[in-house]
Amino acid sequence: MQTPLESFIDHKAETGMQCGNYSIDLPELQDKEQYRFHFDATACVGCRCCEVACNEQNNNPADIKWRRVGEMEAGVFPNVLQMFNSMSCNHCVDPACLIGCPTESYIKIDETGIVVHDDDTCIGCQYCTWNCPYGVPTYHEERNIVTKCHMCHERLDVGESPACVQACPAGAIMIEAVNVDAWLAGDIDEQGNMPHLVDARVTNSTTRYTMSDAQRVEMENMQKADEHILKPFHAEIPLVFMTTLTQISLGAFIALFLGDLFSLFGLSEPSVMMAFLVMIPAALGLPLSALHLGRPILALTAMKNWKNSWLSREAIALGAFTGMMSINVLLYYLEVSQFLRIIFEVLTLGMGLFGIYAQAMIYRIKARPSWNRRTTNMKFFGVAYVGLLMMALASASAGINEAVSPLLSVALLSAMAQAFFSYEDFRTLENAKEDDYELGKTKRLYARFSKVHYLRKGSFVIGAIVLPLLVSVLFSAGLISSALLFLSAAVLLSFISELSDRYLFYVTSVPLSMAGGFFVGNQR
């Protein structure tokens, strides 16, 4: 007579179950096939053995989870329905992490389709953690790099089961082969989606889900178990300063260029000190961005993936913009022909405009609904008004009084545009038709950071609107000393206002992600 253990082993062998087995019997991949996960939501009991096994296999600390179990529920007691989702990397056909990585640290293995991460080249920029709409890549603070699931490919290569597959007592996680063309031709829409996950076609995820009829009927009504948990995103202070300062430099350089251009018609020519002042914000801001990196010593490798990554393009363009502004200072100092200098300034301005555009496009990603809006681009360029105010102050200090009023007028118009962009940015949170769940949480985070929000609005009204108007009056009345004092305050308050707004930009971001646990959220 068989023991219960022997009976279970025979049952597993007869049915081909992968769970509990050290070895795995997979068919040889054919042309256009790759490996993928199959998750059976009808079998998962939410025990989280897969999470534990994954961490033990990969020697990860408790707060790093390459595989997570999320909880969802629907119905009204006593007629309730609970469902779990165990998810790791979906080994997508078009992985967002790979496409956006500036250092090309992601590799999709041709033979198996598995997406792996090259730890040695990672600089810890965490751009992939922003880009992935599933929240898969995880920043490892002890190692200062990003890490992720690799389907235990080294075990698969020798016929062994991935840790999560082997550990699942219910057989809810399996590895199987998928024909990519057939999957994308239609199966992905029927079997590739789960409640509270982004549409599988966004990255062409390969994970297959099995759900019961009752679970499919309730897909639209499923609520995340962690819906009550509201966590702000990382403040990203180095990026708050870097983005704001480089955008101020662009505004100041526009003023310098216009001043140089109009000097051809008899107005006073900008000085070498003004050209130097224009460069300072960007020269201070760019190195600050390295403080955001886990491995700042490798910062220059962020330019590697310029063909695909907006972060690489930003690094190249803004680095070139700052370098060209430095050369422009030298052209002023050497008193090079004004005509040649203006031509060079046109090229420099073009590089700066592209740099800030690339900077904004870093945040135009599906995975971050509060960032993925046109107002992001508009507000990034809108910060230029602070640079215009700064150049008005420099002109007044240098005694070029005829340039102050035009600069103040353009700065005021730019500030009014920025006010409109900011209003639209917040208004669209009220009327969100897509990603309303995440944008609703963003709005709640604005309420949590209400003091910073009031600081933003108060300092903007005073620094960008009221004081520049007062300075215009004082200049007209010939009260230059008082005008300089208030203009200095206007520049400072406007700078504080934009820093506050950029801080809110980061901390109120709520990413698309799977459901989490009731007590621990999605553990990110």
Short mmCIF file of C-alpha atoms in Angstrom, two decimals:
data_model
loop_
_atom_site.label_atom_id
_atom_site.label_comp_id
_atom_site.label_asym_id
_atom_site.label_seq_id
_atom_site.Cartn_x
_atom_site.Cartn_y
_atom_site.Cartn_z
CA MET A 1 0.00 0.00 0.00
CA GLN A 2 1.35 3.43 -0.98
CA THR A 3 2.07 6.09 1.60
CA PRO A 4 0.42 9.51 1.10
CA LEU A 5 3.78 10.93 0.01
CA GLU A 6 4.30 8.19 -2.57
CA SER A 7 0.77 8.69 -3.83
CA PHE A 8 1.36 12.44 -4.23
CA ILE A 9 4.64 11.87 -6.07
CA ASP A 10 2.93 9.46 -8.46
CA HIS A 11 0.11 11.95 -9.02
CA LYS A 12 2.58 14.70 -9.87
CA ALA A 13 4.41 12.44 -12.29
CA GLU A 14 1.18 11.36 -14.02
CA THR A 15 -0.23 14.89 -14.37
CA GLY A 16 3.06 16.61 -15.24
CA MET A 17 2.81 19.08 -12.36
CA GLN A 18 5.90 21.26 -12.04
CA CYS A 19 5.46 22.23 -8.40
CA GLY A 20 7.59 20.40 -5.87
CA ASN A 21 9.96 19.03 -8.51
CA TYR A 22 13.62 19.92 -8.67
CA SER A 23 13.63 19.05 -12.34
CA ILE A 24 11.42 20.45 -15.07
CA ASP A 25 10.46 18.82 -18.35
CA LEU A 26 10.09 21.51 -20.99
CA PRO A 27 9.84 20.99 -24.74
CA GLU A 28 12.65 22.32 -26.88
CA LEU A 29 11.79 25.81 -28.09
CA GLN A 30 10.81 26.08 -31.74
CA ASP A 31 11.23 29.07 -34.05
CA LYS A 32 9.56 32.26 -32.70
CA GLU A 33 8.93 30.65 -29.30
CA GLN A 34 10.08 31.75 -25.86
CA TYR A 35 9.53 30.74 -22.25
CA ARG A 36 6.89 32.42 -20.13
CA PHE A 37 5.11 32.15 -16.80
CA HIS A 38 1.61 30.74 -16.52
CA PHE A 39 -0.29 31.74 -13.39
CA ASP A 40 -3.47 29.90 -12.42
CA ALA A 41 -5.55 32.23 -10.24
CA THR A 42 -8.02 29.42 -9.53
CA ALA A 43 -5.30 27.44 -7.75
CA CYS A 44 -3.41 30.16 -5.81
CA VAL A 45 -4.19 30.21 -2.07
CA GLY A 46 -2.10 33.28 -1.23
CA CYS A 47 0.42 31.42 0.93
CA ARG A 48 3.35 33.46 -0.45
CA CYS A 49 5.67 30.46 -0.60
CA CYS A 50 6.75 31.74 -4.02
CA GLU A 51 7.90 35.04 -2.51
CA VAL A 52 9.95 33.31 0.16
CA ALA A 53 11.47 30.78 -2.23
CA CYS A 54 12.45 33.52 -4.69
CA ASN A 55 14.18 35.54 -1.97
CA GLU A 56 16.02 32.52 -0.62
CA GLN A 57 17.13 31.40 -4.08
CA ASN A 58 18.47 34.85 -4.99
CA ASN A 59 19.77 35.86 -1.54
CA ASN A 60 17.57 38.96 -1.45
CA PRO A 61 16.74 40.84 1.77
CA ALA A 62 13.13 40.81 2.97
CA ASP A 63 12.29 44.19 1.44
CA ILE A 64 13.39 43.13 -2.07
CA LYS A 65 10.73 41.04 -3.75
CA TRP A 66 11.20 39.90 -7.33
CA ARG A 67 7.93 37.99 -7.04
CA ARG A 68 4.95 39.50 -5.24
CA VAL A 69 1.53 38.22 -4.28
CA GLY A 70 -1.32 40.71 -4.54
CA GLU A 71 -4.82 40.44 -3.12
CA MET A 72 -8.10 41.49 -4.76
CA GLU A 73 -11.68 41.15 -3.66
CA ALA A 74 -15.21 41.75 -4.94
CA GLY A 75 -18.80 41.41 -3.78
CA VAL A 76 -20.69 42.17 -0.57
CA PHE A 77 -20.70 39.89 2.45
CA PRO A 78 -21.63 37.07 2.53
CA ASN A 79 -21.33 36.82 -1.25
CA VAL A 80 -17.66 37.75 -1.61
CA LEU A 81 -14.93 36.68 -4.01
CA GLN A 82 -11.22 36.80 -3.31
CA MET A 83 -8.44 36.45 -5.87
CA PHE A 84 -4.67 36.48 -5.69
CA ASN A 85 -2.09 37.41 -8.30
CA SER A 86 1.47 36.14 -8.01
CA MET A 87 3.59 38.14 -10.41
CA SER A 88 7.26 38.58 -11.17
CA CYS A 89 8.80 39.73 -14.45
CA ASN A 90 6.51 39.18 -17.45
CA HIS A 91 9.46 38.82 -19.84
CA CYS A 92 7.70 41.05 -22.33
CA VAL A 93 8.16 40.97 -26.08
CA ASP A 94 8.79 44.75 -25.96
CA PRO A 95 10.09 45.32 -22.41
CA ALA A 96 9.89 48.95 -21.29
CA CYS A 97 12.83 48.42 -18.94
CA LEU A 98 15.10 47.36 -21.81
CA ILE A 99 13.98 50.07 -24.22
CA GLY A 100 14.46 52.92 -21.76
CA CYS A 101 17.63 51.81 -19.94
CA PRO A 102 20.36 54.41 -20.66
CA THR A 103 23.20 51.94 -20.05
CA GLU A 104 21.71 49.00 -22.00
CA SER A 105 21.83 46.90 -18.85
CA TYR A 106 18.87 44.75 -19.90
CA ILE A 107 19.21 41.83 -22.28
CA LYS A 108 16.45 39.73 -23.84
CA ILE A 109 18.09 36.36 -24.42
CA ASP A 110 17.49 35.38 -28.05
CA GLU A 111 17.30 31.65 -27.40
CA THR A 112 14.74 31.79 -24.55
CA GLY A 113 13.13 35.26 -24.61
CA ILE A 114 13.98 35.72 -20.94
CA VAL A 115 14.78 39.32 -19.94
CA VAL A 116 17.83 39.51 -17.68
CA HIS A 117 19.61 42.41 -16.01
CA ASP A 118 23.35 43.03 -16.30
CA ASP A 119 24.29 44.08 -12.77
CA ASP A 120 27.85 45.09 -13.70
CA THR A 121 26.80 47.91 -16.07
CA CYS A 122 23.85 49.24 -14.03
CA ILE A 123 24.37 52.75 -12.64
CA GLY A 124 21.34 52.64 -10.33
CA CYS A 125 19.48 55.46 -12.12
CA GLN A 126 16.20 53.62 -11.43
CA TYR A 127 14.71 54.78 -14.72
CA CYS A 128 13.53 51.22 -15.38
CA THR A 129 11.65 51.21 -12.06
CA TRP A 130 9.73 54.22 -13.37
CA ASN A 131 9.24 52.80 -16.86
CA CYS A 132 7.91 49.33 -16.08
CA PRO A 133 4.09 49.51 -15.83
CA TYR A 134 4.13 46.39 -13.66
CA GLY A 135 6.57 47.72 -11.05
CA VAL A 136 8.90 44.76 -11.59
CA PRO A 137 12.49 46.14 -11.41
CA THR A 138 13.48 46.82 -7.81
CA TYR A 139 16.20 49.11 -6.48
CA HIS A 140 18.57 47.24 -4.18
CA GLU A 141 19.92 49.81 -1.72
CA GLU A 142 22.68 47.57 -0.38
CA ARG A 143 24.08 46.95 -3.87
CA ASN A 144 23.23 50.41 -5.28
CA ILE A 145 21.75 48.88 -8.42
CA VAL A 146 18.41 47.69 -9.78
CA THR A 147 17.61 43.97 -9.72
CA LYS A 148 14.77 41.82 -11.09
CA CYS A 149 13.46 38.32 -11.78
CA HIS A 150 15.36 36.36 -14.45
CA MET A 151 13.11 33.26 -14.36
CA CYS A 152 15.98 31.39 -12.66
CA HIS A 153 17.37 30.97 -16.18
CA GLU A 154 20.55 29.39 -14.85
CA ARG A 155 18.38 26.63 -13.35
CA LEU A 156 16.30 26.24 -16.48
CA ASP A 157 19.48 25.82 -18.51
CA VAL A 158 20.26 22.62 -16.58
CA GLY A 159 16.69 21.35 -16.43
CA GLU A 160 15.84 22.57 -12.93
CA SER A 161 12.62 24.30 -11.85
CA PRO A 162 12.61 28.03 -11.02
CA ALA A 163 12.37 28.56 -7.27
CA CYS A 164 8.84 29.97 -7.33
CA VAL A 165 7.53 27.12 -9.51
CA GLN A 166 9.10 24.48 -7.32
CA ALA A 167 7.86 26.04 -4.07
CA CYS A 168 4.20 26.60 -5.02
CA PRO A 169 2.21 23.90 -3.17
CA ALA A 170 -0.86 24.34 -5.38
CA GLY A 171 0.86 24.30 -8.76
CA ALA A 172 -0.38 27.80 -9.53
CA ILE A 173 2.89 28.89 -11.20
CA MET A 174 4.26 27.10 -14.24
CA ILE A 175 6.77 27.60 -17.03
CA GLU A 176 5.68 26.98 -20.60
CA ALA A 177 6.66 27.78 -24.17
CA VAL A 178 4.70 30.32 -26.17
CA ASN A 179 4.67 31.10 -29.88
CA VAL A 180 5.09 34.88 -29.86
CA ASP A 181 3.30 35.50 -33.16
CA ALA A 182 0.25 33.44 -32.14
CA TRP A 183 0.21 35.12 -28.72
CA LEU A 184 0.23 38.62 -30.18
CA ALA A 185 -2.31 37.69 -32.85
CA GLY A 186 -5.08 37.43 -30.26
CA ASP A 187 -4.43 35.15 -27.28
CA ILE A 188 -2.79 38.00 -25.40
CA ASP A 189 -6.09 39.89 -25.14
CA GLU A 190 -7.96 36.89 -23.74
CA GLN A 191 -5.30 35.38 -21.49
CA GLY A 192 -2.73 38.10 -20.87
CA ASN A 193 -4.71 40.44 -18.61
CA MET A 194 -5.59 40.48 -14.94
CA PRO A 195 -7.55 42.99 -12.81
CA HIS A 196 -5.54 46.07 -11.87
CA LEU A 197 -2.77 45.40 -14.37
CA VAL A 198 -2.00 47.63 -17.33
CA ASP A 199 -3.16 46.27 -20.69
CA ALA A 200 -0.77 43.50 -21.67
CA ARG A 201 -0.29 45.07 -25.11
CA VAL A 202 1.48 48.10 -23.62
CA THR A 203 4.68 46.03 -23.41
CA ASN A 204 3.34 42.82 -24.98
CA SER A 205 3.61 40.88 -21.76
CA THR A 206 3.91 37.11 -22.22
CA THR A 207 2.50 35.90 -18.87
CA ARG A 208 -0.64 33.76 -19.29
CA TYR A 209 -3.39 33.93 -16.67
CA THR A 210 -6.05 31.36 -15.92
CA MET A 211 -9.17 32.60 -14.13
CA SER A 212 -12.47 31.02 -13.24
CA ASP A 213 -15.69 32.16 -14.90
CA ALA A 214 -16.71 33.92 -11.68
CA GLN A 215 -13.38 35.73 -11.51
CA ARG A 216 -13.66 36.89 -15.13
CA VAL A 217 -17.21 38.15 -14.56
CA GLU A 218 -16.01 40.21 -11.59
CA MET A 219 -12.84 41.57 -13.26
CA GLU A 220 -14.20 45.12 -13.50
CA ASN A 221 -15.44 45.08 -9.90
CA MET A 222 -12.29 43.73 -8.28
CA GLN A 223 -10.85 46.08 -5.65
CA LYS A 224 -7.22 46.16 -4.55
CA ALA A 225 -6.77 44.99 -0.99
CA ASP A 226 -4.26 47.81 -0.48
CA GLU A 227 -6.52 50.54 -1.83
CA HIS A 228 -6.48 52.23 1.59
CA ILE A 229 -2.68 52.51 1.60
CA LEU A 230 -1.36 55.82 0.29
CA LYS A 231 2.40 56.21 0.03
CA PRO A 232 4.25 59.21 -1.45
CA PHE A 233 6.89 58.54 -4.06
CA HIS A 234 10.58 59.28 -3.47
CA ALA A 235 11.25 63.02 -3.26
CA GLU A 236 14.26 62.72 -5.61
CA ILE A 237 15.81 65.92 -4.20
CA PRO A 238 18.88 65.85 -6.53
CA LEU A 239 16.54 65.70 -9.52
CA VAL A 240 14.34 68.45 -8.08
CA PHE A 241 17.32 70.80 -8.18
CA MET A 242 18.86 69.47 -11.39
CA THR A 243 15.73 69.77 -13.53
CA THR A 244 14.78 73.18 -12.15
CA LEU A 245 18.27 74.66 -12.50
CA THR A 246 18.79 73.48 -16.08
CA GLN A 247 15.40 74.87 -17.06
CA ILE A 248 16.31 78.22 -15.48
CA SER A 249 19.52 78.25 -17.52
CA LEU A 250 17.51 77.78 -20.69
CA GLY A 251 15.33 80.80 -19.86
CA ALA A 252 18.36 82.90 -19.01
CA PHE A 253 20.13 81.89 -22.22
CA ILE A 254 17.06 82.87 -24.25
CA ALA A 255 17.31 86.32 -22.66
CA LEU A 256 21.06 86.49 -23.39
CA PHE A 257 20.52 85.48 -27.02
CA LEU A 258 17.74 88.03 -27.53
CA GLY A 259 19.88 90.73 -25.91
CA ASP A 260 22.79 89.90 -28.21
CA LEU A 261 20.49 89.85 -31.23
CA PHE A 262 18.79 93.18 -30.48
CA SER A 263 22.13 94.83 -29.75
CA LEU A 264 22.63 94.74 -33.52
CA PHE A 265 19.94 97.42 -33.64
CA GLY A 266 21.58 99.78 -31.16
CA LEU A 267 20.70 98.38 -27.74
CA SER A 268 23.39 97.64 -25.16
CA GLU A 269 25.34 94.44 -25.74
CA PRO A 270 25.31 91.72 -23.01
CA SER A 271 28.52 91.42 -21.01
CA VAL A 272 30.81 88.45 -20.45
CA MET A 273 29.62 88.29 -16.84
CA MET A 274 26.04 87.86 -18.04
CA ALA A 275 27.12 85.01 -20.30
CA PHE A 276 28.85 83.44 -17.30
CA LEU A 277 25.82 83.91 -15.06
CA VAL A 278 23.58 82.17 -17.61
CA MET A 279 25.75 79.06 -17.47
CA ILE A 280 25.92 78.79 -13.66
CA PRO A 281 22.52 77.16 -12.91
CA ALA A 282 23.07 74.35 -15.44
CA ALA A 283 26.69 73.92 -14.39
CA LEU A 284 25.53 73.45 -10.78
CA GLY A 285 22.49 71.35 -11.66
CA LEU A 286 23.99 68.71 -13.92
CA PRO A 287 26.50 67.32 -11.38
CA LEU A 288 23.69 67.14 -8.81
CA SER A 289 21.94 64.54 -10.95
CA ALA A 290 24.78 62.11 -10.20
CA LEU A 291 23.71 62.13 -6.54
CA HIS A 292 20.52 60.39 -7.65
CA LEU A 293 22.51 57.45 -9.02
CA GLY A 294 23.38 54.37 -7.03
CA ARG A 295 26.80 54.28 -8.73
CA PRO A 296 27.64 57.89 -9.63
CA ILE A 297 31.16 56.98 -10.70
CA LEU A 298 29.60 55.42 -13.83
CA ALA A 299 27.43 58.46 -14.59
CA LEU A 300 28.92 59.08 -18.05
CA THR A 301 27.73 55.66 -19.26
CA ALA A 302 24.18 57.06 -19.08
CA MET A 303 24.81 58.44 -22.59
CA LYS A 304 25.18 54.98 -24.08
CA ASN A 305 21.65 54.22 -25.30
CA TRP A 306 21.01 57.47 -27.19
CA LYS A 307 19.06 55.66 -29.92
CA ASN A 308 16.25 54.56 -27.59
CA SER A 309 16.52 56.17 -24.15
CA TRP A 310 15.29 59.70 -23.46
CA LEU A 311 17.53 59.74 -20.40
CA SER A 312 20.59 59.17 -22.60
CA ARG A 313 19.43 61.91 -24.95
CA GLU A 314 18.90 64.29 -22.05
CA ALA A 315 22.38 63.57 -20.66
CA ILE A 316 24.01 64.19 -24.04
CA ALA A 317 21.97 67.28 -24.95
CA LEU A 318 22.17 69.07 -21.60
CA GLY A 319 25.85 68.18 -21.25
CA ALA A 320 26.44 69.68 -24.68
CA PHE A 321 24.24 72.69 -23.85
CA THR A 322 26.27 73.45 -20.73
CA GLY A 323 29.53 72.96 -22.60
CA MET A 324 28.42 75.23 -25.42
CA MET A 325 27.37 77.93 -22.93
CA SER A 326 30.89 77.71 -21.48
CA ILE A 327 32.36 78.20 -24.95
CA ASN A 328 30.02 81.14 -25.42
CA VAL A 329 31.50 82.76 -22.31
CA LEU A 330 34.91 82.41 -23.96
CA LEU A 331 33.59 83.99 -27.15
CA TYR A 332 32.43 87.01 -25.17
CA TYR A 333 35.74 87.19 -23.33
CA LEU A 334 37.77 87.03 -26.56
CA GLU A 335 35.44 89.56 -28.22
CA VAL A 336 34.83 87.28 -31.18
CA SER A 337 32.80 88.70 -34.06
CA GLN A 338 29.24 89.30 -32.87
CA PHE A 339 27.83 87.75 -36.04
CA LEU A 340 29.72 84.50 -35.46
CA ARG A 341 28.75 84.55 -31.80
CA ILE A 342 25.05 84.88 -32.62
CA ILE A 343 25.27 81.93 -35.02
CA PHE A 344 26.87 79.88 -32.26
CA GLU A 345 24.19 81.03 -29.82
CA VAL A 346 21.47 79.82 -32.21
CA LEU A 347 23.07 76.36 -32.19
CA THR A 348 23.42 76.47 -28.41
CA LEU A 349 19.79 77.50 -27.99
CA GLY A 350 18.67 74.62 -30.23
CA MET A 351 20.65 72.18 -28.10
CA GLY A 352 19.15 73.60 -24.91
CA LEU A 353 15.59 73.38 -26.23
CA PHE A 354 16.10 69.76 -27.24
CA GLY A 355 17.72 68.99 -23.89
CA ILE A 356 14.72 70.23 -21.90
CA TYR A 357 12.35 68.48 -24.30
CA ALA A 358 14.26 65.21 -23.76
CA GLN A 359 14.17 65.88 -20.03
CA ALA A 360 10.38 66.17 -20.12
CA MET A 361 10.02 63.05 -22.28
CA ILE A 362 11.76 61.00 -19.60
CA TYR A 363 8.57 61.42 -17.59
CA ARG A 364 6.08 60.91 -20.41
CA ILE A 365 5.69 57.22 -19.61
CA LYS A 366 2.59 55.07 -19.40
CA ALA A 367 3.59 53.68 -16.01
CA ARG A 368 3.28 57.11 -14.31
CA PRO A 369 -0.12 58.67 -15.14
CA SER A 370 0.49 61.92 -13.22
CA TRP A 371 3.67 62.49 -15.25
CA ASN A 372 2.36 61.26 -18.59
CA ARG A 373 0.51 64.47 -19.48
CA ARG A 374 1.19 67.36 -21.86
CA THR A 375 1.39 69.72 -18.91
CA THR A 376 4.67 68.04 -17.93
CA ASN A 377 6.32 69.31 -21.12
CA MET A 378 4.70 72.73 -20.77
CA LYS A 379 5.69 73.23 -17.14
CA PHE A 380 9.27 72.12 -17.75
CA PHE A 381 9.66 74.81 -20.40
CA GLY A 382 7.57 77.23 -18.31
CA VAL A 383 10.24 77.41 -15.60
CA ALA A 384 12.22 79.56 -18.05
CA TYR A 385 10.51 82.66 -16.64
CA VAL A 386 12.79 82.41 -13.57
CA GLY A 387 15.81 82.70 -15.89
CA LEU A 388 14.27 85.76 -17.51
CA LEU A 389 13.81 87.38 -14.08
CA MET A 390 17.39 86.50 -13.24
CA MET A 391 18.64 88.24 -16.39
CA ALA A 392 16.47 91.27 -15.64
CA LEU A 393 18.24 91.46 -12.27
CA ALA A 394 21.65 91.07 -13.95
CA SER A 395 20.82 93.81 -16.46
CA ALA A 396 19.68 96.17 -13.72
CA SER A 397 22.81 95.45 -11.68
CA ALA A 398 25.00 96.11 -14.73
CA GLY A 399 23.26 99.41 -15.41
CA ILE A 400 21.64 98.21 -18.67
CA ASN A 401 18.33 99.74 -17.64
CA GLU A 402 16.78 99.76 -21.10
CA ALA A 403 16.75 95.93 -21.05
CA VAL A 404 14.99 95.60 -17.69
CA SER A 405 11.45 96.55 -18.72
CA PRO A 406 11.36 94.28 -21.83
CA LEU A 407 12.74 91.37 -19.81
CA LEU A 408 10.23 91.92 -17.01
CA SER A 409 7.41 92.06 -19.55
CA VAL A 410 8.45 88.78 -21.19
CA ALA A 411 9.00 87.20 -17.75
CA LEU A 412 5.51 88.22 -16.64
CA LEU A 413 3.95 86.77 -19.78
CA SER A 414 5.92 83.56 -19.29
CA ALA A 415 4.90 83.40 -15.64
CA MET A 416 1.25 83.79 -16.60
CA ALA A 417 1.67 80.91 -19.04
CA GLN A 418 3.26 78.84 -16.27
CA ALA A 419 0.32 79.69 -14.01
CA PHE A 420 -2.06 78.38 -16.68
CA PHE A 421 -0.03 75.19 -17.15
CA SER A 422 -0.03 74.63 -13.38
CA TYR A 423 -3.77 75.20 -13.20
CA GLU A 424 -4.38 72.75 -16.03
CA ASP A 425 -2.06 70.23 -14.40
CA PHE A 426 -4.12 70.22 -11.21
CA ARG A 427 -7.51 70.59 -12.93
CA THR A 428 -7.02 67.44 -14.99
CA LEU A 429 -6.71 65.46 -11.77
CA GLU A 430 -10.34 66.37 -11.11
CA ASN A 431 -11.60 65.18 -14.49
CA ALA A 432 -9.45 62.13 -15.18
CA LYS A 433 -11.09 59.71 -17.62
CA GLU A 434 -8.14 57.33 -17.87
CA ASP A 435 -6.03 56.01 -15.01
CA ASP A 436 -8.50 57.69 -12.65
CA TYR A 437 -7.52 55.35 -9.79
CA GLU A 438 -3.85 56.45 -9.80
CA LEU A 439 -4.65 60.11 -10.52
CA GLY A 440 -7.21 60.08 -7.71
CA LYS A 441 -4.48 58.97 -5.33
CA THR A 442 -2.21 61.70 -6.70
CA LYS A 443 -4.87 64.26 -5.79
CA ARG A 444 -5.07 62.80 -2.27
CA LEU A 445 -1.29 63.13 -1.96
CA TYR A 446 -1.55 66.81 -2.91
CA ALA A 447 -3.89 67.18 0.06
CA ARG A 448 -1.35 65.43 2.29
CA PHE A 449 1.35 67.85 1.14
CA SER A 450 -0.98 70.85 1.34
CA LYS A 451 1.61 73.05 3.11
CA VAL A 452 4.07 72.59 0.26
CA HIS A 453 1.26 73.19 -2.22
CA TYR A 454 0.32 76.47 -0.50
CA LEU A 455 4.00 77.44 -0.43
CA ARG A 456 4.16 76.82 -4.17
CA LYS A 457 1.12 78.98 -4.91
CA GLY A 458 1.93 81.77 -2.45
CA SER A 459 5.56 82.17 -3.47
CA PHE A 460 4.57 82.03 -7.16
CA VAL A 461 1.94 84.78 -6.90
CA ILE A 462 4.27 87.07 -4.96
CA GLY A 463 7.56 86.23 -6.68
CA ALA A 464 6.44 85.77 -10.28
CA ILE A 465 3.56 88.26 -10.52
CA VAL A 466 3.30 90.86 -7.73
CA LEU A 467 6.96 91.76 -7.24
CA PRO A 468 7.83 92.01 -10.98
CA LEU A 469 4.89 94.41 -11.40
CA LEU A 470 6.12 96.43 -8.43
CA VAL A 471 9.67 96.47 -9.82
CA SER A 472 8.37 97.84 -13.14
CA VAL A 473 6.73 100.71 -11.29
CA LEU A 474 9.85 101.40 -9.21
CA PHE A 475 12.06 101.46 -12.29
CA SER A 476 9.70 103.86 -14.01
CA ALA A 477 9.89 106.09 -10.93
CA GLY A 478 13.69 105.92 -10.92
CA LEU A 479 13.88 104.11 -7.56
CA ILE A 480 16.64 101.79 -8.73
CA SER A 481 17.92 100.58 -5.34
CA SER A 482 14.46 99.58 -4.16
CA ALA A 483 13.78 97.96 -7.53
CA LEU A 484 16.95 95.86 -7.24
CA LEU A 485 15.97 94.71 -3.76
CA PHE A 486 12.47 93.63 -4.78
CA LEU A 487 13.74 92.06 -8.01
CA SER A 488 16.20 89.95 -6.00
CA ALA A 489 13.32 88.82 -3.80
CA ALA A 490 11.26 88.01 -6.91
CA VAL A 491 14.01 85.74 -8.29
CA LEU A 492 14.43 83.98 -4.94
CA LEU A 493 10.70 83.44 -4.35
CA SER A 494 10.15 82.24 -7.92
CA PHE A 495 12.99 79.77 -7.51
CA ILE A 496 11.48 78.48 -4.25
CA SER A 497 8.09 78.20 -5.94
CA GLU A 498 9.42 76.06 -8.79
CA LEU A 499 11.42 73.87 -6.42
CA SER A 500 8.25 73.31 -4.38
CA ASP A 501 6.29 72.40 -7.49
CA ARG A 502 8.98 69.99 -8.69
CA TYR A 503 9.06 68.37 -5.24
CA LEU A 504 5.30 67.83 -5.49
CA PHE A 505 5.77 66.48 -9.01
CA TYR A 506 7.80 63.60 -7.61
CA VAL A 507 6.17 62.82 -4.26
CA THR A 508 2.61 62.78 -5.65
CA SER A 509 3.42 60.31 -8.42
CA VAL A 510 1.40 57.09 -8.11
CA PRO A 511 2.57 54.35 -10.51
CA LEU A 512 0.56 51.73 -12.30
CA SER A 513 1.15 48.49 -10.47
CA MET A 514 -0.43 45.24 -9.40
CA ALA A 515 -2.58 44.95 -6.30
CA GLY A 516 -0.75 44.58 -3.01
CA GLY A 517 -1.47 43.05 0.38
CA PHE A 518 -3.88 44.53 2.90
CA PHE A 519 -1.15 45.29 5.46
CA VAL A 520 1.93 45.79 3.30
CA GLY A 521 0.63 47.36 0.10
CA ASN A 522 2.55 46.39 -3.03
CA GLN A 523 5.84 46.41 -1.08
CA ARG A 524 7.53 49.01 -3.26
#
